[in-house]
Amino acid sequence: MMNDINYVVEMRNITKRFPGIIANDHISFKVRKGEIHALLGENGAGKSTLMNVLFGLYQPEEGQILINEKEVKITDPNVANDLGIGMVHQHFMLVENFTVTENIILGSEPKKGLKINYQEARKTVTALSEKYGLKVNPDAKIEDISVGMQQRVEILKTLYRGADILIFDEPTAVLTPQEILELADIMNNLVNEEKSIILITHKLKEIMEIANSVTIIRRGRVIDSLLVQDTNPDELASKMVGREVTFGVEKKEASPGNNILEVANIFVKDYRGVQLLNGISLEVKEGEILGIAGVDGNGQSELIDVITGLRNADGGKVLLKGNDITNHTPRYITEAGVSHIPEDRHKRGLILDFTVGENMVMETYFYPDYQTNHLLDYQKINQHAEKLIEEFDVRTPSVNTLARALSGGNQQKAIIAREVDKDPDLLIAAQPTRGLDVGAIEFIHRRLVEQRDKGKAVLLISLEVDEILSLSDRIAVIYEGQIVGIVNPKETTEQELGLMMAGAAKQEGAIHHE
Amino acid sequence: MNKLVKLFTKESSLIPLMAILLGLLFGALVMIMGGYNPIIAYASLFKKVFGDLYNFGETIRQITPLIFTGLSVAFAFRTGLFNIGAEGQFVMGSLGAVIIGTQLSLPWYIHAPLAILVGALFGGIWGGIAGYLKAKRGVHEVITTIMLNWISLYFSNYIIANYLREPGQQHSEMIKPTASISLLNWLSEAFGYNARLHWGTIIALIAAFIFFIILWKTKQGYELRAVGFNPHASEYAGMNVNRNIINAMFIGGVFAGLGGAVEILGVFNYQTIAAGFPGYGFDGIAVALIGANTPVGVILASILFGSLTYGAPGMKFGAGVPIEVIRVVIASVIFFVAASGIVTYILSLFKRKKKEVL
Ligand SMILES: Nc1ncnc2c1ncn2[C@@H]1O[C@H](COP(=O)(O)OP(=O)(O)O)[C@@H](O)[C@H]1O
Ligand SMILES: [Mg+2]
């Protein structure tokens, strides 16, 4: 397969500037035919920008691009299409109420007379999906299918247009562990069919498992280009971040105290009457991190919503330090001592069009500390924000910058700063590191452990089994709206957890290792 | 105040300005096609508005209600709501003022303020109803405010016709002199000046300032803007999203209601049994849009809008341009502002050109 070592993509000295920043600073990089080439870098390193240049979405100020060893000018995505380049974007670009087939053929429909030949299109789609193992239902509407399947639709879209070079921009960020494995298989199928793949990621594990070579970018520059077989995660991490990174979280033994949070027998139905929480019970003690492991969609979001007052329970009780907070308002519950790092930082966690300063007082703007003569005092608000920015190393040009302009990692740091600063009794962290790079993950993990060591109760919800295993003092496994087992992270394995998460424990009766 | 200036001087101000220019150019084109001379037309428009003190004063009178309705629409916009009901809130404000102005006898320092206040309250309640229906029943505010507009028109006609009517006339009784906020008598006695100026213009400017204070300096304003940008995050942060929707519509209604009240108390002294809407509420939508929903922007857009409207007859007499064509000019200004995407695109063409030249 790799007998003729010709390069399908070669980018030479690409420079792309944005106002105030050089996103790509003389980047050169080559992709061999039939390989999976990873582009590794922290958030904001310039990976997406480089790929948008390759896909014709941006025009570089300097540099050349060679496709199949011929120089080309990629002035827009149509040119990229014609050159056989396809891109699966970080945010999918699908029409929600069209079927899978309609989405795939959109823009290059097979015609029968004036009408679209849907049957032929469907056949082509089915053939493609079988050839590459991309399981999709060609007649399902996009809004009804899982994120994993939507991604497969995006891949099929590029293949349908005859792409030989596929760019994946952080494809695993939105996937469950199971879907990630499936995606790896798909990528292998693709390279077996002589396709070449560029995989953007900041997850080292994926690179080690899937990629053949890797190019590391930091602050818009190429740091190194390596064969994966010649490197290891530690080397990659330090090249990416520019310093040594410690994996695994260092933490002392927990010394749990009294119950802070007690959730007893909570039931929640959705509007159709489907049971989302099915008599769930758990407790979190002061000085411990309770991790909730589970496959997405087993009631994690609903559980958090009930505890934080964003959704009413149909039955059961939530107690905070012995006081009933069931179905109280979010304001009452935050004031009672609950902080919440929400799973969707753009939907819930931040008001993107507010400044960083304004975001830092989202739950406390009405405190007398921020008023003078009953009017908001922006000087005080901004002073508070400056203190937090300093303390939590939030990188922002100023407190007056809109939250929208911050990178994902810094947005998350801002939320964590705000929530931790309220000095809560209970800190709920839902997917606190989703989409972040190692540097930021390390920081956030340390902060969570620090809260625990201060005697706070921490409730961690994560879809990443690694994260649950390394942070938690106890792990509760959630399955179909119930806790199906509580395990000690030191006495369990990823496999055992995986089985429990898939519902295996339910048949055997709950496992209790305490 | 600094922030306020910034809000209007940033990129956002360039686009409306360009849009206005394009609108005027397009209007000129239409006039040329119709065989009229746009230069004479615009010159006579200018002369009508700024030519003499009387007309200048009358232009200010024309501008004043637009500031109120513009603020009303802009305020709701800031909370993510589309208030098409400024028209009805304006009419209700007039009704409130005319009831107090005609039915009570009070010393002037109580009478006029009370009439204004009740007018504001009527407008506020009218807006608040739409807010309530949205918050509690999920009915879209565009639908309810349109329906409330019609209800306000016929409701106020009914009240005037049956309870307040000047015998033999198609309008209400005159308000008592103690309720008047007009400056006309005083000005004509002192200077022989006859334009219908009134205190309402000052109240409009104060209202614009209060608009700014509420939105950017109070807890309530923080909540309103938060809900406008992101109701999910606001809910997470413990704000009562529904209550904020009602408050936003109430406050928006107060601005429009004030406009209706001062128009009665300062200009007409009675309310007519009207066949149709005065139109200030609808123009307020355009004013808010052109003014980018900022208080200074709304004032500037009202000046533009009021001048065009008041100056239109000047174009008719000066250059023979029929009123329909003048409407086209005004409409194309609105069109280019509303379709600011087009303007942004044209601006970007210019920018690209510049780069290529460099
Ligand atoms: N359209 C844009 N306008 C201005 N700045 C941008 C734009 N796109 C990206 N940037 C900036 O360029 C840098 C690189 O961004 P990006 O390529 O998205 O990083 P990555 O994909 O590696 O996370 C960041 O600092 C980002 O803020
Ligand atoms: Mg990116």
JSON list of N, CA, C and O in Angstrom, two decimals, chain B residues 259-302:
[
{"chain": "B", "resi": 259, "resn": "GLY", "atom": "N", "xyz": [-45.22, 57.82, 25.24]},
{"chain": "B", "resi": 259, "resn": "GLY", "atom": "CA", "xyz": [-45.28, 58.52, 23.96]},
{"chain": "B", "resi": 259, "resn": "GLY", "atom": "C", "xyz": [-46.71, 58.92, 23.63]},
{"chain": "B", "resi": 259, "resn": "GLY", "atom": "O", "xyz": [-46.98, 60.06, 23.22]},
{"chain": "B", "resi": 260, "resn": "GLY", "atom": "N", "xyz": [-47.63, 57.98, 23.83]},
{"chain": "B", "resi": 260, "resn": "GLY", "atom": "CA", "xyz": [-49.03, 58.27, 23.54]},
{"chain": "B", "resi": 260, "resn": "GLY", "atom": "C", "xyz": [-49.56, 59.36, 24.45]},
{"chain": "B", "resi": 260, "resn": "GLY", "atom": "O", "xyz": [-50.30, 60.26, 24.02]},
{"chain": "B", "resi": 261, "resn": "ALA", "atom": "N", "xyz": [-49.15, 59.33, 25.72]},
{"chain": "B", "resi": 261, "resn": "ALA", "atom": "CA", "xyz": [-49.64, 60.31, 26.69]},
{"chain": "B", "resi": 261, "resn": "ALA", "atom": "C", "xyz": [-49.16, 61.72, 26.33]},
{"chain": "B", "resi": 261, "resn": "ALA", "atom": "O", "xyz": [-49.96, 62.66, 26.29]},
{"chain": "B", "resi": 262, "resn": "VAL", "atom": "N", "xyz": [-47.87, 61.87, 26.04]},
{"chain": "B", "resi": 262, "resn": "VAL", "atom": "CA", "xyz": [-47.37, 63.24, 25.80]},
{"chain": "B", "resi": 262, "resn": "VAL", "atom": "C", "xyz": [-47.87, 63.79, 24.47]},
{"chain": "B", "resi": 262, "resn": "VAL", "atom": "O", "xyz": [-47.99, 64.99, 24.30]},
{"chain": "B", "resi": 263, "resn": "GLU", "atom": "N", "xyz": [-48.17, 62.88, 23.54]},
{"chain": "B", "resi": 263, "resn": "GLU", "atom": "CA", "xyz": [-48.73, 63.34, 22.27]},
{"chain": "B", "resi": 263, "resn": "GLU", "atom": "C", "xyz": [-50.09, 64.02, 22.49]},
{"chain": "B", "resi": 263, "resn": "GLU", "atom": "O", "xyz": [-50.40, 65.03, 21.87]},
{"chain": "B", "resi": 264, "resn": "ILE", "atom": "N", "xyz": [-50.88, 63.42, 23.40]},
{"chain": "B", "resi": 264, "resn": "ILE", "atom": "CA", "xyz": [-52.18, 64.02, 23.73]},
{"chain": "B", "resi": 264, "resn": "ILE", "atom": "C", "xyz": [-52.00, 65.29, 24.55]},
{"chain": "B", "resi": 264, "resn": "ILE", "atom": "O", "xyz": [-52.57, 66.35, 24.24]},
{"chain": "B", "resi": 265, "resn": "LEU", "atom": "N", "xyz": [-51.20, 65.19, 25.60]},
{"chain": "B", "resi": 265, "resn": "LEU", "atom": "CA", "xyz": [-51.09, 66.30, 26.56]},
{"chain": "B", "resi": 265, "resn": "LEU", "atom": "C", "xyz": [-50.29, 67.46, 25.99]},
{"chain": "B", "resi": 265, "resn": "LEU", "atom": "O", "xyz": [-50.43, 68.59, 26.45]},
{"chain": "B", "resi": 266, "resn": "GLY", "atom": "N", "xyz": [-49.44, 67.19, 25.01]},
{"chain": "B", "resi": 266, "resn": "GLY", "atom": "CA", "xyz": [-48.57, 68.23, 24.50]},
{"chain": "B", "resi": 266, "resn": "GLY", "atom": "C", "xyz": [-48.98, 68.78, 23.15]},
{"chain": "B", "resi": 266, "resn": "GLY", "atom": "O", "xyz": [-48.70, 69.92, 22.83]},
{"chain": "B", "resi": 267, "resn": "VAL", "atom": "N", "xyz": [-49.63, 67.94, 22.31]},
{"chain": "B", "resi": 267, "resn": "VAL", "atom": "CA", "xyz": [-49.89, 68.38, 20.94]},
{"chain": "B", "resi": 267, "resn": "VAL", "atom": "C", "xyz": [-51.38, 68.56, 20.65]},
{"chain": "B", "resi": 267, "resn": "VAL", "atom": "O", "xyz": [-51.81, 69.64, 20.29]},
{"chain": "B", "resi": 268, "resn": "PHE", "atom": "N", "xyz": [-52.16, 67.49, 20.87]},
{"chain": "B", "resi": 268, "resn": "PHE", "atom": "CA", "xyz": [-53.53, 67.53, 20.35]},
{"chain": "B", "resi": 268, "resn": "PHE", "atom": "C", "xyz": [-54.58, 67.98, 21.36]},
{"chain": "B", "resi": 268, "resn": "PHE", "atom": "O", "xyz": [-55.63, 68.47, 21.00]},
{"chain": "B", "resi": 269, "resn": "ASN", "atom": "N", "xyz": [-54.33, 67.74, 22.63]},
{"chain": "B", "resi": 269, "resn": "ASN", "atom": "CA", "xyz": [-55.27, 68.10, 23.71]},
{"chain": "B", "resi": 269, "resn": "ASN", "atom": "C", "xyz": [-56.56, 67.28, 23.71]},
{"chain": "B", "resi": 269, "resn": "ASN", "atom": "O", "xyz": [-57.40, 67.45, 24.57]},
{"chain": "B", "resi": 270, "resn": "TYR", "atom": "N", "xyz": [-56.72, 66.43, 22.73]},
{"chain": "B", "resi": 270, "resn": "TYR", "atom": "CA", "xyz": [-57.86, 65.50, 22.76]},
{"chain": "B", "resi": 270, "resn": "TYR", "atom": "C", "xyz": [-57.46, 64.26, 21.99]},
{"chain": "B", "resi": 270, "resn": "TYR", "atom": "O", "xyz": [-56.46, 64.25, 21.26]},
{"chain": "B", "resi": 271, "resn": "GLN", "atom": "N", "xyz": [-58.24, 63.18, 22.15]},
{"chain": "B", "resi": 271, "resn": "GLN", "atom": "CA", "xyz": [-57.96, 61.97, 21.37]},
{"chain": "B", "resi": 271, "resn": "GLN", "atom": "C", "xyz": [-59.10, 61.76, 20.39]},
{"chain": "B", "resi": 271, "resn": "GLN", "atom": "O", "xyz": [-60.27, 61.86, 20.77]},
{"chain": "B", "resi": 272, "resn": "THR", "atom": "N", "xyz": [-58.77, 61.46, 19.14]},
{"chain": "B", "resi": 272, "resn": "THR", "atom": "CA", "xyz": [-59.84, 61.29, 18.14]},
{"chain": "B", "resi": 272, "resn": "THR", "atom": "C", "xyz": [-60.37, 59.87, 18.14]},
{"chain": "B", "resi": 272, "resn": "THR", "atom": "O", "xyz": [-59.70, 58.93, 18.60]},
{"chain": "B", "resi": 273, "resn": "ILE", "atom": "N", "xyz": [-61.59, 59.72, 17.64]},
{"chain": "B", "resi": 273, "resn": "ILE", "atom": "CA", "xyz": [-62.12, 58.39, 17.35]},
{"chain": "B", "resi": 273, "resn": "ILE", "atom": "C", "xyz": [-61.50, 58.02, 16.01]},
{"chain": "B", "resi": 273, "resn": "ILE", "atom": "O", "xyz": [-61.89, 58.54, 14.97]},
{"chain": "B", "resi": 274, "resn": "ALA", "atom": "N", "xyz": [-60.51, 57.17, 16.05]},
{"chain": "B", "resi": 274, "resn": "ALA", "atom": "CA", "xyz": [-59.64, 56.99, 14.89]},
{"chain": "B", "resi": 274, "resn": "ALA", "atom": "C", "xyz": [-60.08, 55.83, 14.02]},
{"chain": "B", "resi": 274, "resn": "ALA", "atom": "O", "xyz": [-60.52, 54.80, 14.53]},
{"chain": "B", "resi": 275, "resn": "ALA", "atom": "N", "xyz": [-59.95, 56.02, 12.72]},
{"chain": "B", "resi": 275, "resn": "ALA", "atom": "CA", "xyz": [-60.26, 54.94, 11.79]},
{"chain": "B", "resi": 275, "resn": "ALA", "atom": "C", "xyz": [-59.08, 53.98, 11.69]},
{"chain": "B", "resi": 275, "resn": "ALA", "atom": "O", "xyz": [-59.25, 52.81, 11.35]},
{"chain": "B", "resi": 276, "resn": "GLY", "atom": "N", "xyz": [-57.89, 54.49, 11.97]},
{"chain": "B", "resi": 276, "resn": "GLY", "atom": "CA", "xyz": [-56.72, 53.63, 11.85]},
{"chain": "B", "resi": 276, "resn": "GLY", "atom": "C", "xyz": [-55.68, 54.02, 12.88]},
{"chain": "B", "resi": 276, "resn": "GLY", "atom": "O", "xyz": [-55.90, 54.92, 13.69]},
{"chain": "B", "resi": 277, "resn": "PHE", "atom": "N", "xyz": [-54.52, 53.34, 12.82]},
{"chain": "B", "resi": 277, "resn": "PHE", "atom": "CA", "xyz": [-53.47, 53.61, 13.80]},
{"chain": "B", "resi": 277, "resn": "PHE", "atom": "C", "xyz": [-52.71, 54.89, 13.46]},
{"chain": "B", "resi": 277, "resn": "PHE", "atom": "O", "xyz": [-52.58, 55.24, 12.29]},
{"chain": "B", "resi": 278, "resn": "PRO", "atom": "N", "xyz": [-52.18, 55.56, 14.49]},
{"chain": "B", "resi": 278, "resn": "PRO", "atom": "CA", "xyz": [-51.35, 56.73, 14.21]},
{"chain": "B", "resi": 278, "resn": "PRO", "atom": "C", "xyz": [-50.06, 56.35, 13.47]},
{"chain": "B", "resi": 278, "resn": "PRO", "atom": "O", "xyz": [-49.46, 57.18, 12.79]},
{"chain": "B", "resi": 279, "resn": "GLY", "atom": "N", "xyz": [-49.59, 55.10, 13.62]},
{"chain": "B", "resi": 279, "resn": "GLY", "atom": "CA", "xyz": [-48.42, 54.65, 12.87]},
{"chain": "B", "resi": 279, "resn": "GLY", "atom": "C", "xyz": [-47.09, 54.81, 13.57]},
{"chain": "B", "resi": 279, "resn": "GLY", "atom": "O", "xyz": [-46.08, 54.30, 13.11]},
{"chain": "B", "resi": 280, "resn": "TYR", "atom": "N", "xyz": [-47.10, 55.50, 14.70]},
{"chain": "B", "resi": 280, "resn": "TYR", "atom": "CA", "xyz": [-45.81, 55.69, 15.40]},
{"chain": "B", "resi": 280, "resn": "TYR", "atom": "C", "xyz": [-45.23, 54.38, 15.89]},
{"chain": "B", "resi": 280, "resn": "TYR", "atom": "O", "xyz": [-44.02, 54.19, 15.92]},
{"chain": "B", "resi": 281, "resn": "GLY", "atom": "N", "xyz": [-46.10, 53.47, 16.28]},
{"chain": "B", "resi": 281, "resn": "GLY", "atom": "CA", "xyz": [-45.62, 52.18, 16.80]},
{"chain": "B", "resi": 281, "resn": "GLY", "atom": "C", "xyz": [-44.91, 51.38, 15.73]},
{"chain": "B", "resi": 281, "resn": "GLY", "atom": "O", "xyz": [-43.86, 50.79, 15.97]},
{"chain": "B", "resi": 282, "resn": "PHE", "atom": "N", "xyz": [-45.46, 51.38, 14.53]},
{"chain": "B", "resi": 282, "resn": "PHE", "atom": "CA", "xyz": [-44.81, 50.62, 13.45]},
{"chain": "B", "resi": 282, "resn": "PHE", "atom": "C", "xyz": [-43.51, 51.29, 13.05]},
{"chain": "B", "resi": 282, "resn": "PHE", "atom": "O", "xyz": [-42.50, 50.63, 12.84]},
{"chain": "B", "resi": 283, "resn": "ASP", "atom": "N", "xyz": [-43.55, 52.62, 12.95]},
{"chain": "B", "resi": 283, "resn": "ASP", "atom": "CA", "xyz": [-42.30, 53.32, 12.64]},
{"chain": "B", "resi": 283, "resn": "ASP", "atom": "C", "xyz": [-41.25, 53.06, 13.73]},
{"chain": "B", "resi": 283, "resn": "ASP", "atom": "O", "xyz": [-40.06, 53.04, 13.45]},
{"chain": "B", "resi": 284, "resn": "GLY", "atom": "N", "xyz": [-41.74, 52.86, 14.95]},
{"chain": "B", "resi": 284, "resn": "GLY", "atom": "CA", "xyz": [-40.82, 52.56, 16.05]},
{"chain": "B", "resi": 284, "resn": "GLY", "atom": "C", "xyz": [-40.00, 51.31, 15.80]},
{"chain": "B", "resi": 284, "resn": "GLY", "atom": "O", "xyz": [-38.84, 51.22, 16.22]},
{"chain": "B", "resi": 285, "resn": "ILE", "atom": "N", "xyz": [-40.58, 50.35, 15.10]},
{"chain": "B", "resi": 285, "resn": "ILE", "atom": "CA", "xyz": [-39.83, 49.13, 14.78]},
{"chain": "B", "resi": 285, "resn": "ILE", "atom": "C", "xyz": [-38.64, 49.48, 13.90]},
{"chain": "B", "resi": 285, "resn": "ILE", "atom": "O", "xyz": [-37.50, 49.06, 14.16]},
{"chain": "B", "resi": 286, "resn": "ALA", "atom": "N", "xyz": [-38.91, 50.28, 12.88]},
{"chain": "B", "resi": 286, "resn": "ALA", "atom": "CA", "xyz": [-37.82, 50.68, 11.98]},
{"chain": "B", "resi": 286, "resn": "ALA", "atom": "C", "xyz": [-36.80, 51.53, 12.72]},
{"chain": "B", "resi": 286, "resn": "ALA", "atom": "O", "xyz": [-35.59, 51.37, 12.53]},
{"chain": "B", "resi": 287, "resn": "VAL", "atom": "N", "xyz": [-37.29, 52.41, 13.59]},
{"chain": "B", "resi": 287, "resn": "VAL", "atom": "CA", "xyz": [-36.37, 53.27, 14.34]},
{"chain": "B", "resi": 287, "resn": "VAL", "atom": "C", "xyz": [-35.45, 52.43, 15.22]},
{"chain": "B", "resi": 287, "resn": "VAL", "atom": "O", "xyz": [-34.23, 52.63, 15.25]},
{"chain": "B", "resi": 288, "resn": "ALA", "atom": "N", "xyz": [-36.01, 51.44, 15.92]},
{"chain": "B", "resi": 288, "resn": "ALA", "atom": "CA", "xyz": [-35.21, 50.58, 16.77]},
{"chain": "B", "resi": 288, "resn": "ALA", "atom": "C", "xyz": [-34.16, 49.83, 15.94]},
{"chain": "B", "resi": 288, "resn": "ALA", "atom": "O", "xyz": [-33.01, 49.70, 16.33]},
{"chain": "B", "resi": 289, "resn": "LEU", "atom": "N", "xyz": [-34.60, 49.38, 14.78]},
{"chain": "B", "resi": 289, "resn": "LEU", "atom": "CA", "xyz": [-33.72, 48.62, 13.90]},
{"chain": "B", "resi": 289, "resn": "LEU", "atom": "C", "xyz": [-32.55, 49.49, 13.42]},
{"chain": "B", "resi": 289, "resn": "LEU", "atom": "O", "xyz": [-31.39, 49.12, 13.51]},
{"chain": "B", "resi": 290, "resn": "ILE", "atom": "N", "xyz": [-32.89, 50.67, 12.92]},
{"chain": "B", "resi": 290, "resn": "ILE", "atom": "CA", "xyz": [-31.84, 51.56, 12.43]},
{"chain": "B", "resi": 290, "resn": "ILE", "atom": "C", "xyz": [-30.94, 51.99, 13.59]},
{"chain": "B", "resi": 290, "resn": "ILE", "atom": "O", "xyz": [-29.74, 52.11, 13.44]},
{"chain": "B", "resi": 291, "resn": "GLY", "atom": "N", "xyz": [-31.52, 52.16, 14.75]},
{"chain": "B", "resi": 291, "resn": "GLY", "atom": "CA", "xyz": [-30.75, 52.60, 15.91]},
{"chain": "B", "resi": 291, "resn": "GLY", "atom": "C", "xyz": [-30.03, 51.49, 16.63]},
{"chain": "B", "resi": 291, "resn": "GLY", "atom": "O", "xyz": [-29.46, 51.72, 17.71]},
{"chain": "B", "resi": 292, "resn": "ALA", "atom": "N", "xyz": [-30.02, 50.30, 16.07]},
{"chain": "B", "resi": 292, "resn": "ALA", "atom": "CA", "xyz": [-29.30, 49.17, 16.64]},
{"chain": "B", "resi": 292, "resn": "ALA", "atom": "C", "xyz": [-29.68, 48.92, 18.10]},
{"chain": "B", "resi": 292, "resn": "ALA", "atom": "O", "xyz": [-28.89, 48.42, 18.89]},
{"chain": "B", "resi": 293, "resn": "ASN", "atom": "N", "xyz": [-30.90, 49.27, 18.47]},
{"chain": "B", "resi": 293, "resn": "ASN", "atom": "CA", "xyz": [-31.41, 49.01, 19.81]},
{"chain": "B", "resi": 293, "resn": "ASN", "atom": "C", "xyz": [-30.62, 49.65, 20.94]},
{"chain": "B", "resi": 293, "resn": "ASN", "atom": "O", "xyz": [-30.61, 49.16, 22.06]},
{"chain": "B", "resi": 294, "resn": "THR", "atom": "N", "xyz": [-29.90, 50.71, 20.63]},
{"chain": "B", "resi": 294, "resn": "THR", "atom": "CA", "xyz": [-29.23, 51.47, 21.69]},
{"chain": "B", "resi": 294, "resn": "THR", "atom": "C", "xyz": [-29.98, 52.78, 21.85]},
{"chain": "B", "resi": 294, "resn": "THR", "atom": "O", "xyz": [-30.56, 53.29, 20.89]},
{"chain": "B", "resi": 295, "resn": "PRO", "atom": "N", "xyz": [-29.93, 53.36, 23.07]},
{"chain": "B", "resi": 295, "resn": "PRO", "atom": "CA", "xyz": [-30.69, 54.59, 23.28]},
{"chain": "B", "resi": 295, "resn": "PRO", "atom": "C", "xyz": [-30.23, 55.75, 22.38]},
{"chain": "B", "resi": 295, "resn": "PRO", "atom": "O", "xyz": [-31.07, 56.43, 21.79]},
{"chain": "B", "resi": 296, "resn": "VAL", "atom": "N", "xyz": [-28.93, 55.92, 22.25]},
{"chain": "B", "resi": 296, "resn": "VAL", "atom": "CA", "xyz": [-28.46, 57.00, 21.38]},
{"chain": "B", "resi": 296, "resn": "VAL", "atom": "C", "xyz": [-28.86, 56.72, 19.94]},
{"chain": "B", "resi": 296, "resn": "VAL", "atom": "O", "xyz": [-29.29, 57.60, 19.20]},
{"chain": "B", "resi": 297, "resn": "GLY", "atom": "N", "xyz": [-28.73, 55.44, 19.55]},
{"chain": "B", "resi": 297, "resn": "GLY", "atom": "CA", "xyz": [-29.10, 55.05, 18.20]},
{"chain": "B", "resi": 297, "resn": "GLY", "atom": "C", "xyz": [-30.58, 55.35, 17.93]},
{"chain": "B", "resi": 297, "resn": "GLY", "atom": "O", "xyz": [-30.93, 55.85, 16.85]},
{"chain": "B", "resi": 298, "resn": "VAL", "atom": "N", "xyz": [-31.42, 55.07, 18.92]},
{"chain": "B", "resi": 298, "resn": "VAL", "atom": "CA", "xyz": [-32.85, 55.30, 18.74]},
{"chain": "B", "resi": 298, "resn": "VAL", "atom": "C", "xyz": [-33.12, 56.80, 18.56]},
{"chain": "B", "resi": 298, "resn": "VAL", "atom": "O", "xyz": [-33.90, 57.20, 17.68]},
{"chain": "B", "resi": 299, "resn": "ILE", "atom": "N", "xyz": [-32.45, 57.63, 19.34]},
{"chain": "B", "resi": 299, "resn": "ILE", "atom": "CA", "xyz": [-32.65, 59.07, 19.19]},
{"chain": "B", "resi": 299, "resn": "ILE", "atom": "C", "xyz": [-32.23, 59.52, 17.79]},
{"chain": "B", "resi": 299, "resn": "ILE", "atom": "O", "xyz": [-32.97, 60.22, 17.09]},
{"chain": "B", "resi": 300, "resn": "LEU", "atom": "N", "xyz": [-31.05, 59.08, 17.35]},
{"chain": "B", "resi": 300, "resn": "LEU", "atom": "CA", "xyz": [-30.57, 59.48, 16.03]},
{"chain": "B", "resi": 300, "resn": "LEU", "atom": "C", "xyz": [-31.49, 58.98, 14.93]},
{"chain": "B", "resi": 300, "resn": "LEU", "atom": "O", "xyz": [-31.83, 59.70, 13.99]},
{"chain": "B", "resi": 301, "resn": "ALA", "atom": "N", "xyz": [-31.92, 57.73, 15.06]},
{"chain": "B", "resi": 301, "resn": "ALA", "atom": "CA", "xyz": [-32.80, 57.16, 14.04]},
{"chain": "B", "resi": 301, "resn": "ALA", "atom": "C", "xyz": [-34.14, 57.89, 14.02]},
{"chain": "B", "resi": 301, "resn": "ALA", "atom": "O", "xyz": [-34.74, 58.09, 12.96]},
{"chain": "B", "resi": 302, "resn": "SER", "atom": "N", "xyz": [-34.62, 58.31, 15.20]},
{"chain": "B", "resi": 302, "resn": "SER", "atom": "CA", "xyz": [-35.88, 59.06, 15.24]},
{"chain": "B", "resi": 302, "resn": "SER", "atom": "C", "xyz": [-35.72, 60.39, 14.52]},
{"chain": "B", "resi": 302, "resn": "SER", "atom": "O", "xyz": [-36.62, 60.85, 13.82]}
]
